[in-house]
PDB file of N, CA and C in Angstrom:
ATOM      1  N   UNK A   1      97.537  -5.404   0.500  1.00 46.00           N
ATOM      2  CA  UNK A   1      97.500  -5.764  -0.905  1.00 46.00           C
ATOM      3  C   UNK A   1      96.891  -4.622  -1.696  1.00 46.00           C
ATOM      4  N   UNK A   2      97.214  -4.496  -2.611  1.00 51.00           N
ATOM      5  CA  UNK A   2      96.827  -3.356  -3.643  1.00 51.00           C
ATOM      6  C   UNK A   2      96.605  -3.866  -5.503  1.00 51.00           C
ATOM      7  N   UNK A   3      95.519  -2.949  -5.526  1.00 51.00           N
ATOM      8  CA  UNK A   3      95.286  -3.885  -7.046  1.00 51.00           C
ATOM      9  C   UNK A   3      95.792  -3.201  -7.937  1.00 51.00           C
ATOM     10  N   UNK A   4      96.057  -3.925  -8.933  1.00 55.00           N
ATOM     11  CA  UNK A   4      97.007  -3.540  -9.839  1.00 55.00           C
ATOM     12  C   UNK A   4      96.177  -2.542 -11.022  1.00 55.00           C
ATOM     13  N   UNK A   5      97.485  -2.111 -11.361  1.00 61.00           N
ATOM     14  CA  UNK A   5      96.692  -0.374 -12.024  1.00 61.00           C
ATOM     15  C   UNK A   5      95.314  -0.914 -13.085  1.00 61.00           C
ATOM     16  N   UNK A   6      95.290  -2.008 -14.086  1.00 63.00           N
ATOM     17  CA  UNK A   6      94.598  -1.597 -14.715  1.00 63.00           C
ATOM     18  C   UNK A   6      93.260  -2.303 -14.221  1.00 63.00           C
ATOM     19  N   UNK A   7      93.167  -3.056 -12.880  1.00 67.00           N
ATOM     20  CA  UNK A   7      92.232  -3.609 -12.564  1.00 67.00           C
ATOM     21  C   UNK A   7      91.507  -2.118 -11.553  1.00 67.00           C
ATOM     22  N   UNK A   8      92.525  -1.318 -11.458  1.00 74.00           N
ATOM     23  CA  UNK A   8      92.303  -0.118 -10.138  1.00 74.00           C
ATOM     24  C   UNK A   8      91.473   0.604 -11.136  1.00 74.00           C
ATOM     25  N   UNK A   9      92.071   0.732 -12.304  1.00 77.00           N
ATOM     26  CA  UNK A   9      91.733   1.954 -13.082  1.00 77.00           C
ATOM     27  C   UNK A   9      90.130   1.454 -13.845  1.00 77.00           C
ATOM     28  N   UNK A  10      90.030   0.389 -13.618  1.00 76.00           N
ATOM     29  CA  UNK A  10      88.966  -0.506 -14.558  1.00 76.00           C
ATOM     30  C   UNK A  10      87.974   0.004 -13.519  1.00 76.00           C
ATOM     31  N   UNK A  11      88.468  -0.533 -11.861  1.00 78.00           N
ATOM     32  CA  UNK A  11      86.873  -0.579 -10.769  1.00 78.00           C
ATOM     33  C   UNK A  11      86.497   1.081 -10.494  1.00 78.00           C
ATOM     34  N   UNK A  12      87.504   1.877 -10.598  1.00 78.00           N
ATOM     35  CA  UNK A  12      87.330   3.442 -10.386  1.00 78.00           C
ATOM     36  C   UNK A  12      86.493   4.328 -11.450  1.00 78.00           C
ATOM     37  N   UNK A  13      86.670   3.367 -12.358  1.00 78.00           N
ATOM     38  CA  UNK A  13      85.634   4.228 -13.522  1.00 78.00           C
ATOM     39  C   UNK A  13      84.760   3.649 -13.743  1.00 78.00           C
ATOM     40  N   UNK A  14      84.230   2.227 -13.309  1.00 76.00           N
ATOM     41  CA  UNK A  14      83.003   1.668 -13.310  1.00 76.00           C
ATOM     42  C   UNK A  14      82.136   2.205 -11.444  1.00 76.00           C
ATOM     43  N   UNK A  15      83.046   2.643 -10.730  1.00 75.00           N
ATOM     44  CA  UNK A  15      82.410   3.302  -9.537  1.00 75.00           C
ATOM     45  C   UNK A  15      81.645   4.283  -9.927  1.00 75.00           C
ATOM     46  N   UNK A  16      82.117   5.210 -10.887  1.00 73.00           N
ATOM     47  CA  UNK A  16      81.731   6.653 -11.100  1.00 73.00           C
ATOM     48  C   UNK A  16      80.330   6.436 -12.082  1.00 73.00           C
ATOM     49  N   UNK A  17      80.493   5.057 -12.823  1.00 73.00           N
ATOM     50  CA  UNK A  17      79.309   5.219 -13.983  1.00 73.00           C
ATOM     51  C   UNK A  17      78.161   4.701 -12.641  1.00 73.00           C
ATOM     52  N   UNK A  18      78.464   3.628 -11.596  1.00 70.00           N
ATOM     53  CA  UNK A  18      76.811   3.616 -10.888  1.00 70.00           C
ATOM     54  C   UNK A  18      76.999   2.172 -11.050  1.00 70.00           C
ATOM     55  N   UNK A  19      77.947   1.330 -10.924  1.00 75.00           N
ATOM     56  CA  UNK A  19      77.725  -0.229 -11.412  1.00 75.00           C
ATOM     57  C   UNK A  19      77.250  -0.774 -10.706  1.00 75.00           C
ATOM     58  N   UNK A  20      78.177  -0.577  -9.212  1.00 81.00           N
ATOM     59  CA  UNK A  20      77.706  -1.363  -7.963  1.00 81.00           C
ATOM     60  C   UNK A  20      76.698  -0.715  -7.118  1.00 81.00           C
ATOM     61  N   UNK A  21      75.196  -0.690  -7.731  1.00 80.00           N
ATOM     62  CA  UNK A  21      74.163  -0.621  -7.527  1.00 80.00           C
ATOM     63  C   UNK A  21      73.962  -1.052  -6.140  1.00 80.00           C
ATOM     64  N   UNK A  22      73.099  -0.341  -5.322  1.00 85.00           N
ATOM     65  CA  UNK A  22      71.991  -1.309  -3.979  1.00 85.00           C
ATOM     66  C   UNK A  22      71.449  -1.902  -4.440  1.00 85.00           C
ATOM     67  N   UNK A  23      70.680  -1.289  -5.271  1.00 86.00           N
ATOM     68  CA  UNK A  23      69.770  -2.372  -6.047  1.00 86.00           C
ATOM     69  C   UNK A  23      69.652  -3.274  -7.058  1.00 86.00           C
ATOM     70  N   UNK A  24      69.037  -3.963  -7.524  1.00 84.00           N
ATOM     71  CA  UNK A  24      69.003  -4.349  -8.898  1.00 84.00           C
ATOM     72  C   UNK A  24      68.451  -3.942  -9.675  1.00 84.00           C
ATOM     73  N   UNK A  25      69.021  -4.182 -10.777  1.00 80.00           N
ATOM     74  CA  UNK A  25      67.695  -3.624 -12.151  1.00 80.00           C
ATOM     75  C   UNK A  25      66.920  -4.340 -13.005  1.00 80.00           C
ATOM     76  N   UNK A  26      65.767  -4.486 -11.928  1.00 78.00           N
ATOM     77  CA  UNK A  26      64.506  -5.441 -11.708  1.00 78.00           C
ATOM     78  C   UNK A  26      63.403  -4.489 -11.644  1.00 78.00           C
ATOM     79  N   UNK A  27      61.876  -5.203 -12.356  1.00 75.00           N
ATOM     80  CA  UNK A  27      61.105  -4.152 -11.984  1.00 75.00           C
ATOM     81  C   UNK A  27      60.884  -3.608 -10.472  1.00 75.00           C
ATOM     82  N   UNK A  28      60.983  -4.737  -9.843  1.00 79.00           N
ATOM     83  CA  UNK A  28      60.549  -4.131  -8.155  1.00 79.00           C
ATOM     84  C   UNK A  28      61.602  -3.417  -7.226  1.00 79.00           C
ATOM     85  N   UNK A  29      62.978  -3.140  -8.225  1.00 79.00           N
ATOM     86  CA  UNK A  29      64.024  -2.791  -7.115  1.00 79.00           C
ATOM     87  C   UNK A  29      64.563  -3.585  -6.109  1.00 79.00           C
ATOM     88  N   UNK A  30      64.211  -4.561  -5.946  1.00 88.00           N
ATOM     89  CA  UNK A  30      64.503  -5.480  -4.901  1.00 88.00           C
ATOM     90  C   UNK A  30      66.054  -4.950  -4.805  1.00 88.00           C
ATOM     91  N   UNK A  31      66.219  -5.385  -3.790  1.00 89.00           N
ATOM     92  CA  UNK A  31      68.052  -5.164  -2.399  1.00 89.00           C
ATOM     93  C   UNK A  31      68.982  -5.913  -3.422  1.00 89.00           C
ATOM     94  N   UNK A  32      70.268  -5.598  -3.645  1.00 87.00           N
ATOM     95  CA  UNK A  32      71.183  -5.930  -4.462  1.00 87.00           C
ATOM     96  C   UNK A  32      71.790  -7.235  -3.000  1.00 87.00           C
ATOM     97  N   UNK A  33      71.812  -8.163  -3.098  1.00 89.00           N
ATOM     98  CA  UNK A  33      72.520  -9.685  -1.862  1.00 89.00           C
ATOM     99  C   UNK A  33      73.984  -9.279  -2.470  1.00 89.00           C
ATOM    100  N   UNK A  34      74.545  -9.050  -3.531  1.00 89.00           N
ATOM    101  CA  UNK A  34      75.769  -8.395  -3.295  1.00 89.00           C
ATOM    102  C   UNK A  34      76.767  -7.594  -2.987  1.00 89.00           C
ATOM    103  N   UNK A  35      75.848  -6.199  -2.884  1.00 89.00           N
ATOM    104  CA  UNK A  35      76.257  -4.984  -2.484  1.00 89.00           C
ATOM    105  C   UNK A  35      76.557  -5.138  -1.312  1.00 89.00           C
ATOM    106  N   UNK A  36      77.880  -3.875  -0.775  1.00 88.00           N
ATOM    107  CA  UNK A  36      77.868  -3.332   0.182  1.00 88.00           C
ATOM    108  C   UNK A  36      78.978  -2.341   0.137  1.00 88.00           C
ATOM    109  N   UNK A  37      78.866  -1.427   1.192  1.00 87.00           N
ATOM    110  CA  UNK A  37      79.519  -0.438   1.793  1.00 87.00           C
ATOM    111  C   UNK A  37      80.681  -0.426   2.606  1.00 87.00           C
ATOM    112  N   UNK A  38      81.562  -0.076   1.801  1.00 84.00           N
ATOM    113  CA  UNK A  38      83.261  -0.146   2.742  1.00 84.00           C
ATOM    114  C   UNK A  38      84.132   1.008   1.713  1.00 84.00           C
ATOM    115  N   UNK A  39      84.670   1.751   2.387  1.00 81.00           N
ATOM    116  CA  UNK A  39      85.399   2.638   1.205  1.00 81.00           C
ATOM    117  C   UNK A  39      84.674   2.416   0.386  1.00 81.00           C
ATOM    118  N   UNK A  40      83.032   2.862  -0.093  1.00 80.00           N
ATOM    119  CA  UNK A  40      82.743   3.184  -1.398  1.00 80.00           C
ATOM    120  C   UNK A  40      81.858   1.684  -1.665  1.00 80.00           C
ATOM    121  N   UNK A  41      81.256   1.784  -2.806  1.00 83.00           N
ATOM    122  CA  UNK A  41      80.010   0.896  -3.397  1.00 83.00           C
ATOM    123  C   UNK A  41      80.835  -0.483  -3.867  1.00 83.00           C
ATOM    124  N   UNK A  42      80.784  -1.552  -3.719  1.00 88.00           N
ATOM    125  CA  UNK A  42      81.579  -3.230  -3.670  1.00 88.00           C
ATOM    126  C   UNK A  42      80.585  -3.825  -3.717  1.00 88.00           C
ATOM    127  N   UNK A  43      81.228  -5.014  -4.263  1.00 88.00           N
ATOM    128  CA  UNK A  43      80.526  -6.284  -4.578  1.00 88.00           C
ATOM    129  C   UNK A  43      80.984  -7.328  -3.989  1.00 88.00           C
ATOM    130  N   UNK A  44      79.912  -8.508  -3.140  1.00 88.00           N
ATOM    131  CA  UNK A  44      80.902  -9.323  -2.883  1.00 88.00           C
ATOM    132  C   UNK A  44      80.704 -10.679  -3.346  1.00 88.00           C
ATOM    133  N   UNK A  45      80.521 -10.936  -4.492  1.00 83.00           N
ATOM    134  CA  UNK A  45      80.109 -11.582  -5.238  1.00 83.00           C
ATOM    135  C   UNK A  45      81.236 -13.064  -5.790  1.00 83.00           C
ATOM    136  N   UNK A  46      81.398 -13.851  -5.006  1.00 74.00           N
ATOM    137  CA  UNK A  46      82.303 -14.899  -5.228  1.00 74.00           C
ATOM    138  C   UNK A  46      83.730 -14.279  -4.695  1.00 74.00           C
ATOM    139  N   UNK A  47      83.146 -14.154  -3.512  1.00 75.00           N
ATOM    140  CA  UNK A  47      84.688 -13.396  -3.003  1.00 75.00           C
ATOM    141  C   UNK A  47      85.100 -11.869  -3.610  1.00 75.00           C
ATOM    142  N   UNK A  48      86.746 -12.430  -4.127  1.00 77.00           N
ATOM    143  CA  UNK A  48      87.198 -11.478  -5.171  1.00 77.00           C
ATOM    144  C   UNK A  48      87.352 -11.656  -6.302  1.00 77.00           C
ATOM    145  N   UNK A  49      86.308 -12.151  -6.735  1.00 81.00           N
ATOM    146  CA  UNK A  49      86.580 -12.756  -8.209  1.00 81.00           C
ATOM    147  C   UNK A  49      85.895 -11.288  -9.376  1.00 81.00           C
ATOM    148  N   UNK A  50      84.923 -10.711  -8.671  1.00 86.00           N
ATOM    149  CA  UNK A  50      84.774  -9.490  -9.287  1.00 86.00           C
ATOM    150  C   UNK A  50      85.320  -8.372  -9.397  1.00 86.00           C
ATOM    151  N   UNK A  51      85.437  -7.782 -10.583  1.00 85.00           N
ATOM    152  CA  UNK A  51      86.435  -6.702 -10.697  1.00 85.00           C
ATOM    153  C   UNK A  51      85.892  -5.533  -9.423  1.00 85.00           C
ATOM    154  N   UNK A  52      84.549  -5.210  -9.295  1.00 86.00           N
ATOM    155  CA  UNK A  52      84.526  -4.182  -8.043  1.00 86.00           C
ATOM    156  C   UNK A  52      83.823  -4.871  -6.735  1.00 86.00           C
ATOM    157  N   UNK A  53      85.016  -5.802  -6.649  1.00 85.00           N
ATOM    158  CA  UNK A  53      85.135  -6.232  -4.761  1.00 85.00           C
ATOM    159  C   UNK A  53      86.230  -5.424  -4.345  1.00 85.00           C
ATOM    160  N   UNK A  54      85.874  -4.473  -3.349  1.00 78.00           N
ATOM    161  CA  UNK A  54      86.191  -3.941  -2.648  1.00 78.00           C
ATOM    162  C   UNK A  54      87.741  -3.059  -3.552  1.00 78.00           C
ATOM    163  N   UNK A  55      88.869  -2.772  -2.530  1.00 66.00           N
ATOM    164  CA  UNK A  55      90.030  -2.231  -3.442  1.00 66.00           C
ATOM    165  C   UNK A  55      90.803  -2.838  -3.815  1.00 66.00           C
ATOM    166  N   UNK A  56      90.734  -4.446  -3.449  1.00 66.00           N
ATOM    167  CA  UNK A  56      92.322  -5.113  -3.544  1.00 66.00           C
ATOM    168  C   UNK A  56      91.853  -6.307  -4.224  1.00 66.00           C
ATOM    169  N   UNK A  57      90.729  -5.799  -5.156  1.00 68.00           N
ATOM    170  CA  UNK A  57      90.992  -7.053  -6.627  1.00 68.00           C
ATOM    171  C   UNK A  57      91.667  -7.077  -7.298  1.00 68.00           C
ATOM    172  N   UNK A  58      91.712  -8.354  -7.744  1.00 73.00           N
ATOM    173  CA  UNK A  58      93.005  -8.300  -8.815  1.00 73.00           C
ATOM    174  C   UNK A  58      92.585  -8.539 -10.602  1.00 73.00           C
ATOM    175  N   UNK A  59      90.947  -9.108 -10.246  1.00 76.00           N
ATOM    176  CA  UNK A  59      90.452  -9.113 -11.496  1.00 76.00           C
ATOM    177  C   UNK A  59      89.641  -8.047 -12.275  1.00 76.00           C
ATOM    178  N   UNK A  60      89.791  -7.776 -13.706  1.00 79.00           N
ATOM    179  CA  UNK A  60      89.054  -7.551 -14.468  1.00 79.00           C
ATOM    180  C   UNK A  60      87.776  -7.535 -15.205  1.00 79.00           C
ATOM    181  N   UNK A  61      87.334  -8.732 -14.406  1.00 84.00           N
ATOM    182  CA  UNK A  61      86.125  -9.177 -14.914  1.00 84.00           C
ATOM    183  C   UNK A  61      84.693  -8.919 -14.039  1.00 84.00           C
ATOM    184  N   UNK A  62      83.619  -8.722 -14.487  1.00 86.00           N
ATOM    185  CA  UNK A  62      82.242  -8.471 -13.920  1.00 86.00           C
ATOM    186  C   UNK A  62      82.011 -10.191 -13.088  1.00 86.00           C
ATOM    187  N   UNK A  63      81.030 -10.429 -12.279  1.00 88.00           N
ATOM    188  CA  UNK A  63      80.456 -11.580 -12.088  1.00 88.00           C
ATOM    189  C   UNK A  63      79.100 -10.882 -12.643  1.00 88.00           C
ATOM    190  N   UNK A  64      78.049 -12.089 -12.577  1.00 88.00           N
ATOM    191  CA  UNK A  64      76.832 -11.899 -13.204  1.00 88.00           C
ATOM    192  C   UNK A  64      76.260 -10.568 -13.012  1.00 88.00           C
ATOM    193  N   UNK A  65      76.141 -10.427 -11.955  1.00 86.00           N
ATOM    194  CA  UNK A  65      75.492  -9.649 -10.547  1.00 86.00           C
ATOM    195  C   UNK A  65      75.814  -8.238 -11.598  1.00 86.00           C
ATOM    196  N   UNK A  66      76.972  -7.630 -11.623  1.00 85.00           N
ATOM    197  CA  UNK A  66      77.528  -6.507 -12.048  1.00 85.00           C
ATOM    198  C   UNK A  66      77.242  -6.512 -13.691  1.00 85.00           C
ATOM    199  N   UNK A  67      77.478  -7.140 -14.386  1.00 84.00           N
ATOM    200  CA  UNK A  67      77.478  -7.796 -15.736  1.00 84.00           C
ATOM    201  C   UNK A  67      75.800  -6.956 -15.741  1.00 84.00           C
ATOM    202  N   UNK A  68      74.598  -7.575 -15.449  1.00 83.00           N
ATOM    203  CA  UNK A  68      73.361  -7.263 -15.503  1.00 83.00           C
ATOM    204  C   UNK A  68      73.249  -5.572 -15.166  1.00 83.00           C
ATOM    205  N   UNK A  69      73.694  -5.385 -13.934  1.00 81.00           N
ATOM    206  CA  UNK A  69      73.601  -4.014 -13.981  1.00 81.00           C
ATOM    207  C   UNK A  69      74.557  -3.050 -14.897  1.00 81.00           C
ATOM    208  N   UNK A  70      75.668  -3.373 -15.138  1.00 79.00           N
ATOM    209  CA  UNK A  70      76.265  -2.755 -16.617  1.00 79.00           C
ATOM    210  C   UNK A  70      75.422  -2.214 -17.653  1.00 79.00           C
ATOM    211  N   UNK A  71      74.268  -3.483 -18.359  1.00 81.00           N
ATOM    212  CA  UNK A  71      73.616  -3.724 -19.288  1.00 81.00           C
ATOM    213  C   UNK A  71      72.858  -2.980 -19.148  1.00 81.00           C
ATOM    214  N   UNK A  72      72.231  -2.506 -17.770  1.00 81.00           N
ATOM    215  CA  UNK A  72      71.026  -2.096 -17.285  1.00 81.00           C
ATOM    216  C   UNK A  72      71.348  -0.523 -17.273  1.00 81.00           C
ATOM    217  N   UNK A  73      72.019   0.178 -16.953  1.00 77.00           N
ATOM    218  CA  UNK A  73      72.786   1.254 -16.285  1.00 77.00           C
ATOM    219  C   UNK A  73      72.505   2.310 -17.529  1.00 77.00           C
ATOM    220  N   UNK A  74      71.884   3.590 -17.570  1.00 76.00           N
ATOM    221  CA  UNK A  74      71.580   4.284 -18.300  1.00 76.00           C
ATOM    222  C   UNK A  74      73.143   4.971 -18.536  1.00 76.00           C
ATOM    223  N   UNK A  75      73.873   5.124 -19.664  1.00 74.00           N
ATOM    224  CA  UNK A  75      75.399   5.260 -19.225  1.00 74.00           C
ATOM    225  C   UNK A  75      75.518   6.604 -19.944  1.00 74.00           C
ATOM    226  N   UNK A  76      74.052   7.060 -20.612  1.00 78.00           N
ATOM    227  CA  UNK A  76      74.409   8.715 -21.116  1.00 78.00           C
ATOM    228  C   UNK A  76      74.021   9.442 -20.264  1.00 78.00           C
ATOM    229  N   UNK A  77      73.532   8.848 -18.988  1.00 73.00           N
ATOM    230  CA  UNK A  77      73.150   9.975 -17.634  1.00 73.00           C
ATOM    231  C   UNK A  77      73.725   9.152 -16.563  1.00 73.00           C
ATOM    232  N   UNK A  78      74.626   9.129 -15.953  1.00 68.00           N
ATOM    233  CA  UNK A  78      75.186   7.942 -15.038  1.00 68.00           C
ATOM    234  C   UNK A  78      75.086   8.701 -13.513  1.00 68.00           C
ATOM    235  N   UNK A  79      74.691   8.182 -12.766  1.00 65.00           N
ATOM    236  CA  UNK A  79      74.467   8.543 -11.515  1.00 65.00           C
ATOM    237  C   UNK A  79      76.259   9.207 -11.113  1.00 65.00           C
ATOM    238  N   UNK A  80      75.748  10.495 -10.099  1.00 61.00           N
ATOM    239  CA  UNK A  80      76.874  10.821  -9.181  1.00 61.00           C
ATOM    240  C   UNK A  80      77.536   9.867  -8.388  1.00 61.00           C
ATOM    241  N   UNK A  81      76.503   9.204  -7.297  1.00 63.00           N
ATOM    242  CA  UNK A  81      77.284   8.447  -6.483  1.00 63.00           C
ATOM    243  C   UNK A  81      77.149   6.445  -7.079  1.00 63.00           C
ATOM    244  N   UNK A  82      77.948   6.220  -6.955  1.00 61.00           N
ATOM    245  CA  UNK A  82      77.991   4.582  -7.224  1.00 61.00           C
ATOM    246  C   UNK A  82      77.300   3.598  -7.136  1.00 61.00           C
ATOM    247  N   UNK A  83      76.326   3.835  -5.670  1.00 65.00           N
ATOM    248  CA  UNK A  83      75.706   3.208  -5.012  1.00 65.00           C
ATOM    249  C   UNK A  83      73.829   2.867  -5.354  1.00 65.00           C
ATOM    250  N   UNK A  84      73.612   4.641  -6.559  1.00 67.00           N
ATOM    251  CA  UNK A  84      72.347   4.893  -6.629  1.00 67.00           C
ATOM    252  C   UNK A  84      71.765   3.511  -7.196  1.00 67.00           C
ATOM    253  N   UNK A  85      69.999   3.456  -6.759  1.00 69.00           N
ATOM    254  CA  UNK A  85      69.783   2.574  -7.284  1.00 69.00           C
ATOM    255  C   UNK A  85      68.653   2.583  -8.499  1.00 69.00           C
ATOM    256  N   UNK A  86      68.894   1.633  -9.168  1.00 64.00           N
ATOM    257  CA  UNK A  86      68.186   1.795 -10.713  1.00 64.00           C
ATOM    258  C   UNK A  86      66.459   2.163 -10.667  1.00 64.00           C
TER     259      UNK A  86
END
């Protein structure tokens, strides 16, 4: 299965800004329970209901989890790799 361009093109440029965090962006850093590592920084957050679960979403949309770190995400200095944490 393969996701469709503008959901591809949506999770590939939210990879590059740092969305799918390890961590959260909490004062203590605490472990992101959604993250993980497969081809690159994913969420697995209600399945595939989030736009960056893994490569073969089909949605557009953040779940909470991602949504918060969006908000959080310094986006005029955005981390190199995807994964960094806040």
């Amino acid at each position: 299965m393969t996701m469709p361009v503008a959901g591809r093109d949506f999770h590939l440029a939210w990879d590059s800004l740092g969305l799918t965090a390890s961590t959260l962006p909490d004062q203590t850093g605490s472990a992101n329970p959604e993250w993980y590592l497969k081809n690159g920084n994913h969420c697995k957050a209600g399945g595939n209901s989030c736009v960056m679960y893994d490569t073969a979403c089909v949605n557009t949309v953040f779940c909470a989890t991602c949504l918060d770190a969006v908000s959080a995400r310094d986006l005029s200095n955005p981390p190199v790799w995807g994964g960094n944490p806040f």
